mmCIF file of C-alpha atoms in Angstrom:
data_model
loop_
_atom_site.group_PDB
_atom_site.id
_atom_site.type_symbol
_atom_site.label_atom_id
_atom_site.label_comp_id
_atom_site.label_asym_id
_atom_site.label_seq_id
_atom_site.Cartn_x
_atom_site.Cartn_y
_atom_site.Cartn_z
ATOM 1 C CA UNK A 1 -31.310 19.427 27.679
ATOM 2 C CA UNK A 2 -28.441 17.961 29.608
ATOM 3 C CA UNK A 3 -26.914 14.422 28.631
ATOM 4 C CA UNK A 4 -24.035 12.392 30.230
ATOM 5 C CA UNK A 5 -22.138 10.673 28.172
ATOM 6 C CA UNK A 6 -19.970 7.695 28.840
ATOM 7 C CA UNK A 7 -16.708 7.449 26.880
ATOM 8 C CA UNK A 8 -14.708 4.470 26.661
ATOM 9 C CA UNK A 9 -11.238 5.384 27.008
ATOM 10 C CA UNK A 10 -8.868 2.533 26.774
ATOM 11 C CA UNK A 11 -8.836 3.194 22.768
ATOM 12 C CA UNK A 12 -8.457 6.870 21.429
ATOM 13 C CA UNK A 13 -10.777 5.547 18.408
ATOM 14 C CA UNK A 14 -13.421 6.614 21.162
ATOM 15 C CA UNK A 15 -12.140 9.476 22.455
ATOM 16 C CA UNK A 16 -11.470 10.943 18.930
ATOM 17 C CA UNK A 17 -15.586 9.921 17.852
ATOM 18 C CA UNK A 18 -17.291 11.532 21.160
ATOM 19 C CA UNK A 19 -14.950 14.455 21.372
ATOM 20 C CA UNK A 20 -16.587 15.187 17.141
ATOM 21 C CA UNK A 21 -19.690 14.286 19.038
ATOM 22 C CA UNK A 22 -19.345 16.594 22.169
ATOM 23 C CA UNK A 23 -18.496 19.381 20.023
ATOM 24 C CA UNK A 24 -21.401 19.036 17.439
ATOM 25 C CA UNK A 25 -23.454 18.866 20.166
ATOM 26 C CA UNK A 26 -22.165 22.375 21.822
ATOM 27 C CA UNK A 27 -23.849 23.763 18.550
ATOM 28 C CA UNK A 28 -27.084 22.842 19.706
ATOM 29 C CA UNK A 29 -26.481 23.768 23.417
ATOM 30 C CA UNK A 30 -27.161 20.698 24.685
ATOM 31 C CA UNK A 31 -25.043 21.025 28.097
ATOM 32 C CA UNK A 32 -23.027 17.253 27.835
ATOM 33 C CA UNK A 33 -21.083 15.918 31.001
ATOM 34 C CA UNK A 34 -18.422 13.535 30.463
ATOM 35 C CA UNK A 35 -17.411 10.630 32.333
ATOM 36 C CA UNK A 36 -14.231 8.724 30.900
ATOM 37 C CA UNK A 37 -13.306 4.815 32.456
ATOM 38 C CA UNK A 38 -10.814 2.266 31.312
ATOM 39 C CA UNK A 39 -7.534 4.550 31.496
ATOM 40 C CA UNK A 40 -5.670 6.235 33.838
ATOM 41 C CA UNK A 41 -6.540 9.959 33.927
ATOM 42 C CA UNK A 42 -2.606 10.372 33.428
ATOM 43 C CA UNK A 43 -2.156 8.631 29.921
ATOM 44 C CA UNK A 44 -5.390 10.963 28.391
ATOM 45 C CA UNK A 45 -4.420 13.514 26.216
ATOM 46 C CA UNK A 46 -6.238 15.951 23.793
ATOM 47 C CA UNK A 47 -9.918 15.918 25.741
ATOM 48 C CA UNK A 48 -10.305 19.694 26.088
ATOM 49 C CA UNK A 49 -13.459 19.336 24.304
ATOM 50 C CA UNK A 50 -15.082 17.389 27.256
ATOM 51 C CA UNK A 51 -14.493 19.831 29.856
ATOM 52 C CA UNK A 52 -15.001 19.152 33.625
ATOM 53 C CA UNK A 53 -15.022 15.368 32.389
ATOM 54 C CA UNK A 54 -14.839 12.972 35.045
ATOM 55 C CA UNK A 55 -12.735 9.889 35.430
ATOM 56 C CA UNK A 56 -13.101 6.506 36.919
ATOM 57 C CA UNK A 57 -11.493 2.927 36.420
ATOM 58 C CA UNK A 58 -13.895 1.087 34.662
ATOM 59 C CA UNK A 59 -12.748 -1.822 32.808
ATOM 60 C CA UNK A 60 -10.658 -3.198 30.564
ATOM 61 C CA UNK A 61 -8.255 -5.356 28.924
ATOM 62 C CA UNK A 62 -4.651 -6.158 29.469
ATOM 63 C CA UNK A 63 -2.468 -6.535 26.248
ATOM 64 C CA UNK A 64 1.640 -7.407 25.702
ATOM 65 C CA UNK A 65 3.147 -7.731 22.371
ATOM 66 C CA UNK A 66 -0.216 -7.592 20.486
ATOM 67 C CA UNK A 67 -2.448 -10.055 22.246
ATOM 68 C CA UNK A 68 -4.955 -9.792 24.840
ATOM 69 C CA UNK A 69 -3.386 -11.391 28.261
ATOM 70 C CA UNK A 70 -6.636 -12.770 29.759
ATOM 71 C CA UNK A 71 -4.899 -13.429 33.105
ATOM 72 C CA UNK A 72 -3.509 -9.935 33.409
ATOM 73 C CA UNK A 73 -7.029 -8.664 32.385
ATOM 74 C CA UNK A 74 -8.658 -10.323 35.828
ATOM 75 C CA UNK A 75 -5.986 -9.647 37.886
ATOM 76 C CA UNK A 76 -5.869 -5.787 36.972
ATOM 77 C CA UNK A 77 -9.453 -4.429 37.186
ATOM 78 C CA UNK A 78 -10.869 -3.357 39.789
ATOM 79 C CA UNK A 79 -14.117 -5.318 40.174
ATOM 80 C CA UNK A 80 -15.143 -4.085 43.756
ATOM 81 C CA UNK A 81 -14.662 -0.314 42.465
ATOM 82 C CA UNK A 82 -16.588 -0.639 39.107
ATOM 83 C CA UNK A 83 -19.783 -2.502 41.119
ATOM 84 C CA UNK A 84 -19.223 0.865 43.465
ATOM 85 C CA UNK A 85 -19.055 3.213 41.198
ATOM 86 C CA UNK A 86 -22.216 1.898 38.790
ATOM 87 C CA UNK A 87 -24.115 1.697 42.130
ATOM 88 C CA UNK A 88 -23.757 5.055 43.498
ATOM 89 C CA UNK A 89 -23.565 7.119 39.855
ATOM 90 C CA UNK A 90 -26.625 9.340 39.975
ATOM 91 C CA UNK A 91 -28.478 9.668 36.917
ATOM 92 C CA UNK A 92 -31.465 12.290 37.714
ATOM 93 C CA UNK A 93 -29.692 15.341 36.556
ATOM 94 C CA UNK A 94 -29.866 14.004 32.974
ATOM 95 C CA UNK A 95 -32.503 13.976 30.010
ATOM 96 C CA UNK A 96 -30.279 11.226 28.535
ATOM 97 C CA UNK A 97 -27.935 8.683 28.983
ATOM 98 C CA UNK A 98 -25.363 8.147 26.038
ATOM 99 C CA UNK A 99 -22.620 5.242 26.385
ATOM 100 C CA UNK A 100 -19.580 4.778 23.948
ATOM 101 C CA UNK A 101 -19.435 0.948 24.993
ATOM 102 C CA UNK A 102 -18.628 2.834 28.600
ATOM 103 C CA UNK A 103 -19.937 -0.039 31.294
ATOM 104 C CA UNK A 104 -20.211 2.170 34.393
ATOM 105 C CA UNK A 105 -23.266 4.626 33.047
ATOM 106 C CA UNK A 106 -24.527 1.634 30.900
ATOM 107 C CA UNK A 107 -25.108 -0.256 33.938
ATOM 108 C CA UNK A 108 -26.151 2.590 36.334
ATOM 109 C CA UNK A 109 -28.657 3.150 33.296
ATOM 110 C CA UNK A 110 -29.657 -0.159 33.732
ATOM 111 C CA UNK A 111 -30.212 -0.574 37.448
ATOM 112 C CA UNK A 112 -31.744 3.182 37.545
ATOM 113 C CA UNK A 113 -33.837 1.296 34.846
ATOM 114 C CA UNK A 114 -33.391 4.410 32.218
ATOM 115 C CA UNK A 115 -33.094 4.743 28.451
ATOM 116 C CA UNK A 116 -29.739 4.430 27.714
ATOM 117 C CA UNK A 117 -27.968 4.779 24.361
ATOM 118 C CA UNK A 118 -25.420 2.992 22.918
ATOM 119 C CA UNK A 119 -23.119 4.471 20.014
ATOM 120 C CA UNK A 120 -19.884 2.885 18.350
ATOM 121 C CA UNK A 121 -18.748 0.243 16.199
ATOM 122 C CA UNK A 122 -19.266 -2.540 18.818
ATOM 123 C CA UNK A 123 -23.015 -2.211 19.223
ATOM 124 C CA UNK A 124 -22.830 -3.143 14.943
ATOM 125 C CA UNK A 125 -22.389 -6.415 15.935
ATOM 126 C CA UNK A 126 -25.726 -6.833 17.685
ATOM 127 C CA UNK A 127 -27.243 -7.007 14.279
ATOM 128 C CA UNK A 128 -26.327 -9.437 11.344
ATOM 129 C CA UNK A 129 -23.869 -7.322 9.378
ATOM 130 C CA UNK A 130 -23.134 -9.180 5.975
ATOM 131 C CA UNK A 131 -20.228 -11.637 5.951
ATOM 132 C CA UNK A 132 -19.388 -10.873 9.982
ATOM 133 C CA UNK A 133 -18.659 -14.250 11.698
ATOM 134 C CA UNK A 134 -19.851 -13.353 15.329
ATOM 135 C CA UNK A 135 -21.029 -15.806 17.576
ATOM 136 C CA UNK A 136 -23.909 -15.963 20.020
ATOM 137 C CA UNK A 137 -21.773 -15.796 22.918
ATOM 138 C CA UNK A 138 -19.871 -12.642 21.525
ATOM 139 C CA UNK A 139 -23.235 -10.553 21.187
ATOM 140 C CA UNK A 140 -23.839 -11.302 24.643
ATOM 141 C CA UNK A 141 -20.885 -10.089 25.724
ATOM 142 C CA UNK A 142 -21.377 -6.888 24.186
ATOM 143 C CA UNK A 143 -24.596 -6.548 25.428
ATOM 144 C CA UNK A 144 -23.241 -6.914 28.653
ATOM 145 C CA UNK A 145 -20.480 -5.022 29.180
ATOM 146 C CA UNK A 146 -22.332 -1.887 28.158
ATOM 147 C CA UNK A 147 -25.918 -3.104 28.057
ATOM 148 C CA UNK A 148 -28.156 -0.015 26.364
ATOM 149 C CA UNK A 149 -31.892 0.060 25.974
ATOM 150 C CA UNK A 150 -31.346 1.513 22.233
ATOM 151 C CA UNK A 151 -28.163 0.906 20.059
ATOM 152 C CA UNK A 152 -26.133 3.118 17.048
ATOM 153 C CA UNK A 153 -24.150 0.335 15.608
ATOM 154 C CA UNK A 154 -21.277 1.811 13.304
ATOM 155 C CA UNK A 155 -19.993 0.042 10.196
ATOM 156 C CA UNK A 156 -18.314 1.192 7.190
ATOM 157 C CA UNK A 157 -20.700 -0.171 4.418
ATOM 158 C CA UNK A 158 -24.525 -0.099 4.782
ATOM 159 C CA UNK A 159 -26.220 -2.280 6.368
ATOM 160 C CA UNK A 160 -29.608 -2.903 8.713
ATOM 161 C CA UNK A 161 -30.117 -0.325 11.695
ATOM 162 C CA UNK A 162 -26.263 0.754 11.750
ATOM 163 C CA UNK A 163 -24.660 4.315 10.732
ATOM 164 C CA UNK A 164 -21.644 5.264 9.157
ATOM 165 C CA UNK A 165 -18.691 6.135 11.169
ATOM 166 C CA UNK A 166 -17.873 9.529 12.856
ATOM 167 C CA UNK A 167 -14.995 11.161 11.755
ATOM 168 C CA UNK A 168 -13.348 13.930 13.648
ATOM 169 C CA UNK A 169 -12.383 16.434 11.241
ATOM 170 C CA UNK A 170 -8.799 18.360 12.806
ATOM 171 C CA UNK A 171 -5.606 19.527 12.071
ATOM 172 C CA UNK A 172 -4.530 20.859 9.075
ATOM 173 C CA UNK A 173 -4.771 18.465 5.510
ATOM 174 C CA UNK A 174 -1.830 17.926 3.506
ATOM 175 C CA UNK A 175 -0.893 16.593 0.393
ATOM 176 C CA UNK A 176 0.070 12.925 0.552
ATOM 177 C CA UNK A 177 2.833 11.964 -0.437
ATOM 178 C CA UNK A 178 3.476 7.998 -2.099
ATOM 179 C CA UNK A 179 6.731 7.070 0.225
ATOM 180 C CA UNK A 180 4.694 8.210 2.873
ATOM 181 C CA UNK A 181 3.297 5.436 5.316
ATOM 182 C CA UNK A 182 1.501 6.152 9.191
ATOM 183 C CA UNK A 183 2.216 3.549 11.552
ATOM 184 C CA UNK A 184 0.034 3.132 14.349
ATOM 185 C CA UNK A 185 0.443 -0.263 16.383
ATOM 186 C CA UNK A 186 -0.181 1.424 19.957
ATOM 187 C CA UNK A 187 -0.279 -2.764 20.992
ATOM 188 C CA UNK A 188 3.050 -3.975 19.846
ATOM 189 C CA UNK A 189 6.110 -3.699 21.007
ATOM 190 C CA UNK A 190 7.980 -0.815 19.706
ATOM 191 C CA UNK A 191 11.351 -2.988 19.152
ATOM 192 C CA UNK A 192 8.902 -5.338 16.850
ATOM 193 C CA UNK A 193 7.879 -2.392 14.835
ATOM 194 C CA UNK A 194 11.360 -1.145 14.244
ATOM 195 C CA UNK A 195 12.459 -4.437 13.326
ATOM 196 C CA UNK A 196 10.058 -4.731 10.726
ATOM 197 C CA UNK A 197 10.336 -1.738 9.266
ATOM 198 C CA UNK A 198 13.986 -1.376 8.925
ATOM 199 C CA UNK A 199 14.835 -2.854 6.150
ATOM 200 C CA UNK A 200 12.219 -0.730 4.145
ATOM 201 C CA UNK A 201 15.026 2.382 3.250
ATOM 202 C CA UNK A 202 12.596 2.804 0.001
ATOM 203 C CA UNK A 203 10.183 4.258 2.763
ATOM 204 C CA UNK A 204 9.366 6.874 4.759
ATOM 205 C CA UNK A 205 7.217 5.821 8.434
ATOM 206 C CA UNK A 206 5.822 8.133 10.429
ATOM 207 C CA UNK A 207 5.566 5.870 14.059
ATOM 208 C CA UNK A 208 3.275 6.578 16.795
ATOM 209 C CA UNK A 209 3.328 4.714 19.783
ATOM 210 C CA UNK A 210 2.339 5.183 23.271
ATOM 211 C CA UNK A 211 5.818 4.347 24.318
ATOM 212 C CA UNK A 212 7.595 6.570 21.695
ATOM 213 C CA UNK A 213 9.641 9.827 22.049
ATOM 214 C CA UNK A 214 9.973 12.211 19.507
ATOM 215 C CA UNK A 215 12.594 11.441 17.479
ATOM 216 C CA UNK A 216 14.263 10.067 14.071
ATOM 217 C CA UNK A 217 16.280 7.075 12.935
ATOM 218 C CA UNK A 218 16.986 7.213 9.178
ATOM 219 C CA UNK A 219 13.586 6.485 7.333
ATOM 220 C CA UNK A 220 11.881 6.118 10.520
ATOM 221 C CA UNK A 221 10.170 9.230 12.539
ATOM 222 C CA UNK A 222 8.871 8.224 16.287
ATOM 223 C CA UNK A 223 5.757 10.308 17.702
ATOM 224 C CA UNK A 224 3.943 10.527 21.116
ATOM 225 C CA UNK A 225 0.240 10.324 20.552
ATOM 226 C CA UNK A 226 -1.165 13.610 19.874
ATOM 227 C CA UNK A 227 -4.486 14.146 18.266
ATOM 228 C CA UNK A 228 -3.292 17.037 16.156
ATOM 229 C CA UNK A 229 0.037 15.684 15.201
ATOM 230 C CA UNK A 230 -1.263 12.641 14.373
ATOM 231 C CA UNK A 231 -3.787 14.078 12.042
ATOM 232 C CA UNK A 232 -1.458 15.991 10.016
ATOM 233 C CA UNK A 233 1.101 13.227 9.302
ATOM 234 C CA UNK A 234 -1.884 10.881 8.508
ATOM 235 C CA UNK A 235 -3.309 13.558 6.369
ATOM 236 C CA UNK A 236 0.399 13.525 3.936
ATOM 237 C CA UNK A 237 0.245 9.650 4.380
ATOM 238 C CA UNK A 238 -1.037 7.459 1.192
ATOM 239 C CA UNK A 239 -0.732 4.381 3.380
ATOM 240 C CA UNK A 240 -1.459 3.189 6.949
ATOM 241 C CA UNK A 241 -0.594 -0.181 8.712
ATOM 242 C CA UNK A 242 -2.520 0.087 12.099
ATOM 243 C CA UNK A 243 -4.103 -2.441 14.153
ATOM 244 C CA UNK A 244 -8.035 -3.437 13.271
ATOM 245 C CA UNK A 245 -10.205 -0.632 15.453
ATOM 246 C CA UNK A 246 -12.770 0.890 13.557
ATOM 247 C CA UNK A 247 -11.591 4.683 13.848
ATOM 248 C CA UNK A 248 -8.554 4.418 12.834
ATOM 249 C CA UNK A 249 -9.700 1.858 9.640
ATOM 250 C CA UNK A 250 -12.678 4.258 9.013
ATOM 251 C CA UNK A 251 -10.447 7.780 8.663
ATOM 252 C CA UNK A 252 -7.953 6.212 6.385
ATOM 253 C CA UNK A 253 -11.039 4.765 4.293
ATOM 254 C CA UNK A 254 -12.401 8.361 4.316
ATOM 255 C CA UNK A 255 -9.432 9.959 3.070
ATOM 256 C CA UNK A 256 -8.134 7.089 0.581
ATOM 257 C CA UNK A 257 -5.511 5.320 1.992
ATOM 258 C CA UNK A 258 -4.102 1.855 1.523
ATOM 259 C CA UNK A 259 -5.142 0.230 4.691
ATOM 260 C CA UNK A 260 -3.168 -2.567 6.253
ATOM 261 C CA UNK A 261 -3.964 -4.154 9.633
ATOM 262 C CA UNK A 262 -2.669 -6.860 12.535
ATOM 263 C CA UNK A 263 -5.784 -7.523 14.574
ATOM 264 C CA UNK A 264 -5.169 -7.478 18.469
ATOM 265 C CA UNK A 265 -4.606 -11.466 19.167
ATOM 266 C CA UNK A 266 -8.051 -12.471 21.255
ATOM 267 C CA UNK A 267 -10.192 -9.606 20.321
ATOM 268 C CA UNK A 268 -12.946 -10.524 18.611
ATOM 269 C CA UNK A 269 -14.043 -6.590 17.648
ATOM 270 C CA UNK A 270 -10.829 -6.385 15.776
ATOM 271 C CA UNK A 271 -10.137 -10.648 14.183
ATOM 272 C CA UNK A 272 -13.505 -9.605 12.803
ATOM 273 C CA UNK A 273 -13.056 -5.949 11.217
ATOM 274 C CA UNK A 274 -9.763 -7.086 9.797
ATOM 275 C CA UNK A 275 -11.467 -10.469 7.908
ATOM 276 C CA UNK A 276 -14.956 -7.420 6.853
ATOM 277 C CA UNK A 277 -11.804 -5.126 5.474
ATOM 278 C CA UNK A 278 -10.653 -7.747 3.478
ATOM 279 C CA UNK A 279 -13.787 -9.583 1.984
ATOM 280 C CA UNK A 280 -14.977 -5.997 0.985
ATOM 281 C CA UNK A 281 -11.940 -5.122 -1.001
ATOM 282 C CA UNK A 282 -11.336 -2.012 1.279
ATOM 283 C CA UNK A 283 -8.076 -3.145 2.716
ATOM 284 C CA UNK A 284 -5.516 -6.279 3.624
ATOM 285 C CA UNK A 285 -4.833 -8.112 6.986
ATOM 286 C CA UNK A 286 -1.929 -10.370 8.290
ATOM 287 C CA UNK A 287 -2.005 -11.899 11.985
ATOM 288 C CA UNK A 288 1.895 -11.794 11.983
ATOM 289 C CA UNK A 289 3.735 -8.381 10.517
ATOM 290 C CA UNK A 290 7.578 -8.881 8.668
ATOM 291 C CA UNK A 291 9.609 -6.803 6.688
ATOM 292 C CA UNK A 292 8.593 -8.767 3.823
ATOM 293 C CA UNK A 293 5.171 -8.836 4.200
ATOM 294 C CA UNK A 294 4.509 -5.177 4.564
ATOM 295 C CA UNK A 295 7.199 -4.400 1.470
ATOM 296 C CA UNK A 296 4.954 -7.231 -0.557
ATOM 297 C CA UNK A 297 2.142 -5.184 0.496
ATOM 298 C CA UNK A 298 2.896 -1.494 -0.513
ATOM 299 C CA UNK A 299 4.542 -2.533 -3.826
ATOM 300 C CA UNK A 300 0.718 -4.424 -4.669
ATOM 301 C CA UNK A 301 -1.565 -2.757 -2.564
ATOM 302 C CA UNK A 302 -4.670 -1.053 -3.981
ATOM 303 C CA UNK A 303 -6.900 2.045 -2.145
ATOM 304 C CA UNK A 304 -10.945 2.749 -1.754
ATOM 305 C CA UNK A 305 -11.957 5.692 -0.459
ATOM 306 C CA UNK A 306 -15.457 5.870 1.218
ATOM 307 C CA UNK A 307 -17.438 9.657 1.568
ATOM 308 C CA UNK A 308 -19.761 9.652 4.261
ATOM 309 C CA UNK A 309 -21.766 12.614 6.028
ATOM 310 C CA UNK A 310 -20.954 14.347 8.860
ATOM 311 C CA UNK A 311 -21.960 11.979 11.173
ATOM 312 C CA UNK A 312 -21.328 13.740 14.276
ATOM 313 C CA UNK A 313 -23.912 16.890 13.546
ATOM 314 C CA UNK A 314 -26.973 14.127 12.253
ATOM 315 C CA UNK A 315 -26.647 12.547 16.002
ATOM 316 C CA UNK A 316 -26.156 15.602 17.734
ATOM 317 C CA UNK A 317 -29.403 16.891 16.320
ATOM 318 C CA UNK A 318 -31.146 13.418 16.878
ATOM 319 C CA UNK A 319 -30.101 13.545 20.562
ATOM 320 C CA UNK A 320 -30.656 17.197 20.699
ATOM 321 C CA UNK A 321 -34.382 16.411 19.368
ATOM 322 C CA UNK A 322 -34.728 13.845 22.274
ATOM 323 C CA UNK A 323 -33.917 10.619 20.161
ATOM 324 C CA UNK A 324 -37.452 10.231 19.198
ATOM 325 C CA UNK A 325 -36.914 10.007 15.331
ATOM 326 C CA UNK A 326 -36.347 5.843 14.572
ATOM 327 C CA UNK A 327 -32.607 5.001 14.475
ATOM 328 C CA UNK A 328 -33.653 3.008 11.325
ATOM 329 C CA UNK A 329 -34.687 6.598 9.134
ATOM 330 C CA UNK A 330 -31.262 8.073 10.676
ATOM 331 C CA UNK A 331 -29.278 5.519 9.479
ATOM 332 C CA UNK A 332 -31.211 5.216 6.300
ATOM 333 C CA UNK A 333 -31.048 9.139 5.641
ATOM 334 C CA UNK A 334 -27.080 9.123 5.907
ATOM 335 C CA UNK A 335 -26.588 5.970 3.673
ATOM 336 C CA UNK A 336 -28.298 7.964 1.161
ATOM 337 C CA UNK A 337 -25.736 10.525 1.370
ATOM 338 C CA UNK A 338 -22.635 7.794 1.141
ATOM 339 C CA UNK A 339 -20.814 6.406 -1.625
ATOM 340 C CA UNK A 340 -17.433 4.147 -2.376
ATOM 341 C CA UNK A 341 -14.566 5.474 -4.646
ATOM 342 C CA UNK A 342 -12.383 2.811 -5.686
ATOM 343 C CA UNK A 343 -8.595 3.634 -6.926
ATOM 344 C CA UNK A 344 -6.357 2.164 -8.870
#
């Protein structure tokens, strides 16, 4: 069987979920080519596990200071190139057509008129998940800027047709420690997230940031992003401020941190995770981050920690079975094997 899947890479949240994929998948030698849009082939890091992945613009959005610039979002993709590339991408060498909310082989898929399936947290939203404010117009937009024939919807509690997350499990796991907080707010400004954090001397921050060079300041460590490095300070973490995507949120839920979050500014995905966090207990939101705020926070804040499956080896066999099995008894069979630990 051979499958191309599409990989959205302006966030590493899907990078991290279809590298776990890609290499359950090797297990069932299913031969998987990659194709990766939406960031420059430069600013990737840790995809060894894709291979001879290609790499094409794509689209996507434009932020400063931790808001989507709408204006800076038209102006910067490359319209002409994405109807070029969807046009001319050849789908016959493949039994299947996976997208990660990836628009250029979602809409090749759809022109070649071919089954095309779409996994990740955004394609949740095309069903009525309990308490999610989401309007018409938003589903519509998701279905289409990666329209899919068939849809794995990712959430973090159960609920109709969706799956849990998929966690990649890497690096080594530590003991956390309670001083210890990760900080990852790729969006902001890095001279925001200093000045916030600052003051906190009680503290210890671990800070990655895309603009970041390894060093240290006090109570404050700075990281470039690295998949492994990043895993084993989060592992020795008990608390994580990060903005709202749903990797991030779901491996600090899987391993018991406090979880606190700044939504993007004009991203719908995230406004909504953020208020879902909250109204299920599993975490606490501000739309504006201080110094006081986040000390408020880890003085009161409380943890859940959620167990799911592996994830990543149940889809890999589905796919590697041909996807014929309903997406319904999937999703059913893994919410049987979840549960929610609350702490104190």
């Amino acid at each position: 069987m051979k499958i191309l899947l599409g990989v959205q890479g302006t966030g590493n949240g899907h990078l991290s979920r279809c590298s776990a994929l890609v290499e359950a998948l090797e297990r069932y030698q299913v031969d998987v080519d990659v194709l990766i849009s939406g960031r420059a082939p430069e600013q990737l890091f840790d995809v060894d596990s894709f291979g001879d992945y290609r790499c094409m613009s794509g689209l996507t959005f434009a932020t400063s200071r931790g808001k989507i610039d709408v204006s800076a979002t038209l102006k910067s993709n490359a319209w002409q190139q994405f109807w070029r590339d969807y046009h001319r991408l050849d789908l016959t060498p493949y039994d299947l057509i996976v997208s990660d909310f990836e628009p250029i082989t979602a809409w090749a898929a759809r022109k070649q008129r071919r089954r095309c399936i779409g996994i990740g947290r955004q394609y949740a939203f095309c069903s009525a998940l309990p308490q999610a404010e989401v309007r018409a117009t938003q589903r519509w937009f998701i279905q289409q800027f990666a329209p899919a024939t068939d849809v794995l919807g990712m959430h973090w509690v159960e609920a109709d047709g969706v799956l849990p997350p998929i966690i990649h499990q890497r690096g080594r796991r530590l003991p956390a420690l309670p001083q210890q907080v990760l900080v990852y707010l790729p969006f902001e400004s890095l001279d925001d997230i200093r000045h916030w954090l600052a003051p906190l001397t009680d503290y210890q921050f671990s800070i990655f940031h895309p603009q970041a060079k390894r060093g240290q300041a006090g109570h404050l460590q700075f990281f470039a992003p690295s998949r492994v490095g990043f895993a084993e300070q989060f592992s020795q973490a008990s608390a994580v401020i990060s903005n709202a995507g749903f990797e991030t949120t779901s491996e600090a839920l899987s391993q018991g941190k406090k979880l606190l979050v700044k939504p993007l500014h004009g991203q719908f995905e995230q406004r909504v995770n953020a208020s879902l966090l909250e109204a299920y207990g599993l975490g606490s939101f501000h739309h504006q981050l201080s110094d006081v705020k986040i000390r408020q926070w880890l003085s009161h804040a409380r943890s859940s920690q959620l167990h799911w499956p592996n994830v990543a080896e149940a889809v890999a066999d589905w796919l590697a079975s041909g996807a014929q099995r309903p997406a319904t008894e999937l999703a059913r069979t893994l919410w049987q094997q979840s549960r929610i630990r609350r702490v104190a």
